[in-house]
PDB file of C-alpha atoms in Angstrom:
ATOM      1  CA  UNK J   1      -4.104 -42.730 126.730  1.00 77.00           C
ATOM      2  CA  UNK J   2      -0.642 -42.588 124.363  1.00 78.00           C
ATOM      3  CA  UNK J   3      -0.569 -38.883 125.424  1.00 77.00           C
ATOM      4  CA  UNK J   4      -0.417 -39.549 128.538  1.00 78.00           C
ATOM      5  CA  UNK J   5       1.997 -42.882 128.823  1.00 80.00           C
ATOM      6  CA  UNK J   6       4.520 -39.454 125.547  1.00 80.00           C
ATOM      7  CA  UNK J   7       4.262 -36.849 128.029  1.00 80.00           C
ATOM      8  CA  UNK J   8       7.357 -34.626 128.379  1.00 79.00           C
ATOM      9  CA  UNK J   9       7.493 -34.070 131.965  1.00 76.00           C
ATOM     10  CA  UNK J  10       7.231 -37.691 132.918  1.00 77.00           C
ATOM     11  CA  UNK J  11      10.479 -38.076 131.177  1.00 75.00           C
ATOM     12  CA  UNK J  12      11.983 -34.780 133.161  1.00 75.00           C
ATOM     13  CA  UNK J  13      10.560 -35.786 136.207  1.00 75.00           C
ATOM     14  CA  UNK J  14      13.337 -37.974 137.703  1.00 74.00           C
ATOM     15  CA  UNK J  15      16.272 -35.414 135.470  1.00 66.00           C
ATOM     16  CA  UNK J  16      14.441 -32.259 137.119  1.00 64.00           C
ATOM     17  CA  UNK J  17      18.137 -31.155 138.950  1.00 69.00           C
ATOM     18  CA  UNK J  18      20.278 -31.280 135.995  1.00 67.00           C
ATOM     19  CA  UNK J  19      22.028 -28.395 134.321  1.00 69.00           C
ATOM     20  CA  UNK J  20      20.162 -27.463 131.678  1.00 66.00           C
ATOM     21  CA  UNK J  21      18.115 -24.417 131.304  1.00 70.00           C
ATOM     22  CA  UNK J  22      14.512 -24.757 132.655  1.00 62.00           C
ATOM     23  CA  UNK J  23      15.360 -27.684 135.542  1.00 67.00           C
ATOM     24  CA  UNK J  24      12.230 -27.506 137.622  1.00 67.00           C
ATOM     25  CA  UNK J  25      10.244 -30.687 139.323  1.00 73.00           C
ATOM     26  CA  UNK J  26       7.200 -29.616 136.325  1.00 72.00           C
ATOM     27  CA  UNK J  27       9.794 -29.247 133.345  1.00 74.00           C
ATOM     28  CA  UNK J  28       9.891 -30.539 129.724  1.00 72.00           C
ATOM     29  CA  UNK J  29      12.907 -29.519 128.530  1.00 72.00           C
ATOM     30  CA  UNK J  30      15.387 -32.005 129.887  1.00 76.00           C
ATOM     31  CA  UNK J  31      17.898 -33.508 127.250  1.00 75.00           C
ATOM     32  CA  UNK J  32      15.885 -37.034 127.399  1.00 75.00           C
ATOM     33  CA  UNK J  33      12.428 -36.194 126.561  1.00 74.00           C
ATOM     34  CA  UNK J  34      13.995 -34.522 123.409  1.00 79.00           C
ATOM     35  CA  UNK J  35      12.851 -36.863 121.125  1.00 82.00           C
ATOM     36  CA  UNK J  36       9.423 -37.691 122.415  1.00 83.00           C
ATOM     37  CA  UNK J  37       8.812 -33.987 122.752  1.00 82.00           C
ATOM     38  CA  UNK J  38       8.174 -32.440 118.600  1.00 84.00           C
ATOM     39  CA  UNK J  39       5.724 -36.497 118.694  1.00 86.00           C
ATOM     40  CA  UNK J  40       3.910 -35.351 121.654  1.00 86.00           C
ATOM     41  CA  UNK J  41       3.581 -31.490 120.032  1.00 86.00           C
ATOM     42  CA  UNK J  42       1.864 -33.335 116.690  1.00 89.00           C
ATOM     43  CA  UNK J  43      -0.016 -35.843 118.967  1.00 90.00           C
ATOM     44  CA  UNK J  44      -1.665 -32.151 120.642  1.00 89.00           C
ATOM     45  CA  UNK J  45      -2.624 -30.569 117.225  1.00 93.00           C
ATOM     46  CA  UNK J  46      -4.658 -33.796 116.562  1.00 92.00           C
ATOM     47  CA  UNK J  47      -6.160 -34.368 119.971  1.00 91.00           C
ATOM     48  CA  UNK J  48      -7.022 -30.302 119.417  1.00 93.00           C
ATOM     49  CA  UNK J  49      -8.425 -30.656 116.151  1.00 92.00           C
ATOM     50  CA  UNK J  50     -11.187 -33.124 117.023  1.00 90.00           C
ATOM     51  CA  UNK J  51     -11.985 -31.931 120.093  1.00 90.00           C
ATOM     52  CA  UNK J  52     -12.700 -28.799 117.906  1.00 87.00           C
ATOM     53  CA  UNK J  53     -14.618 -30.812 115.935  1.00 85.00           C
ATOM     54  CA  UNK J  54     -16.768 -32.314 117.732  1.00 85.00           C
ATOM     55  CA  UNK J  55     -17.779 -29.240 119.438  1.00 82.00           C
ATOM     56  CA  UNK J  56     -18.359 -28.204 115.912  1.00 77.00           C
ATOM     57  CA  UNK J  57     -20.477 -30.791 115.745  1.00 76.00           C
ATOM     58  CA  UNK J  58     -22.339 -30.110 119.448  1.00 76.00           C
ATOM     59  CA  UNK J  59     -23.281 -26.801 117.878  1.00 71.00           C
ATOM     60  CA  UNK J  60     -26.371 -28.457 115.689  1.00 71.00           C
ATOM     61  CA  UNK J  61     -29.120 -29.116 119.009  1.00 76.00           C
ATOM     62  CA  UNK J  62     -29.291 -25.160 119.508  1.00 75.00           C
ATOM     63  CA  UNK J  63     -31.206 -23.804 117.168  1.00 76.00           C
ATOM     64  CA  UNK J  64     -29.603 -20.262 116.608  1.00 75.00           C
ATOM     65  CA  UNK J  65     -25.736 -21.248 117.258  1.00 74.00           C
ATOM     66  CA  UNK J  66     -26.362 -23.745 114.579  1.00 78.00           C
ATOM     67  CA  UNK J  67     -27.545 -20.961 111.707  1.00 82.00           C
ATOM     68  CA  UNK J  68     -24.784 -18.815 113.291  1.00 81.00           C
ATOM     69  CA  UNK J  69     -22.650 -21.926 112.406  1.00 80.00           C
ATOM     70  CA  UNK J  70     -23.675 -21.946 109.113  1.00 83.00           C
ATOM     71  CA  UNK J  71     -24.015 -18.070 108.088  1.00 85.00           C
ATOM     72  CA  UNK J  72     -20.177 -17.742 109.533  1.00 85.00           C
ATOM     73  CA  UNK J  73     -19.357 -21.020 107.701  1.00 86.00           C
ATOM     74  CA  UNK J  74     -20.351 -19.364 104.107  1.00 89.00           C
ATOM     75  CA  UNK J  75     -19.678 -16.189 104.849  1.00 91.00           C
ATOM     76  CA  UNK J  76     -16.163 -16.308 105.427  1.00 90.00           C
ATOM     77  CA  UNK J  77     -14.581 -16.951 102.455  1.00 92.00           C
ATOM     78  CA  UNK J  78     -16.127 -13.945 100.862  1.00 93.00           C
ATOM     79  CA  UNK J  79     -15.096 -11.468 103.925  1.00 93.00           C
ATOM     80  CA  UNK J  80     -11.572 -13.062 103.243  1.00 95.00           C
ATOM     81  CA  UNK J  81     -12.395 -12.401  99.356  1.00 96.00           C
ATOM     82  CA  UNK J  82     -13.419  -8.589 100.470  1.00 96.00           C
ATOM     83  CA  UNK J  83      -9.993  -7.896 102.404  1.00 96.00           C
ATOM     84  CA  UNK J  84      -7.997  -8.873 100.197  1.00 97.00           C
ATOM     85  CA  UNK J  85      -8.978  -6.503  97.212  1.00 97.00           C
ATOM     86  CA  UNK J  86      -9.391  -4.030  99.886  1.00 97.00           C
ATOM     87  CA  UNK J  87      -6.230  -4.887 100.383  1.00 96.00           C
ATOM     88  CA  UNK J  88      -4.835  -4.962  96.454  1.00 97.00           C
ATOM     89  CA  UNK J  89      -6.987  -1.361  95.986  1.00 96.00           C
ATOM     90  CA  UNK J  90      -4.554   0.951  98.497  1.00 97.00           C
ATOM     91  CA  UNK J  91      -1.911  -0.867  97.512  1.00 96.00           C
ATOM     92  CA  UNK J  92      -2.454  -0.069  93.886  1.00 96.00           C
ATOM     93  CA  UNK J  93      -4.071   3.665  94.816  1.00 95.00           C
ATOM     94  CA  UNK J  94      -0.705   3.523  97.317  1.00 93.00           C
ATOM     95  CA  UNK J  95       1.412   2.649  94.208  1.00 90.00           C
ATOM     96  CA  UNK J  96      -0.317   5.261  91.898  1.00 88.00           C
ATOM     97  CA  UNK J  97       0.207   7.861  93.419  1.00 86.00           C
ATOM     98  CA  UNK J  98       4.095   7.011  95.005  1.00 83.00           C
ATOM     99  CA  UNK J  99       4.893   6.967  90.394  1.00 79.00           C
ATOM    100  CA  UNK J 100       3.191  10.206  89.969  1.00 78.00           C
ATOM    101  CA  UNK J 101       5.046  11.984  91.804  1.00 74.00           C
ATOM    102  CA  UNK J 102       7.690  12.135  90.324  1.00 72.00           C
ATOM    103  CA  UNK J 103      10.327  14.972  88.080  1.00 73.00           C
ATOM    104  CA  UNK J 104      11.148  12.879  85.023  1.00 70.00           C
ATOM    105  CA  UNK J 105      10.121  14.025  81.551  1.00 72.00           C
ATOM    106  CA  UNK J 106       9.814  10.862  80.394  1.00 68.00           C
ATOM    107  CA  UNK J 107       7.081  10.195  82.830  1.00 61.00           C
ATOM    108  CA  UNK J 108       4.339  13.402  82.271  1.00 58.00           C
TER     109      UNK J 108
END
């Protein structure tokens, strides 16, 4: 309900034919909605986060989906660590190859 009352498009309906970039009937780029746009985007982010948390809670109704969610939550940190170690070893190998290919006498 709050997001309906601070919708930037409603602030711009009366000023849709102004001289600004993106002027049109359903725009939210008018100068009148400049201050409310950031508040609206933060509120929208919060609403989407709440919606996704409700969808995650809905996954408990199905046994297969519930096991998938539990496995994904537990495996995701391990996957991130594995990808980080792969990137580290690739960088380390590339550095060793780059250092070993030189003609400086003090390094031989």
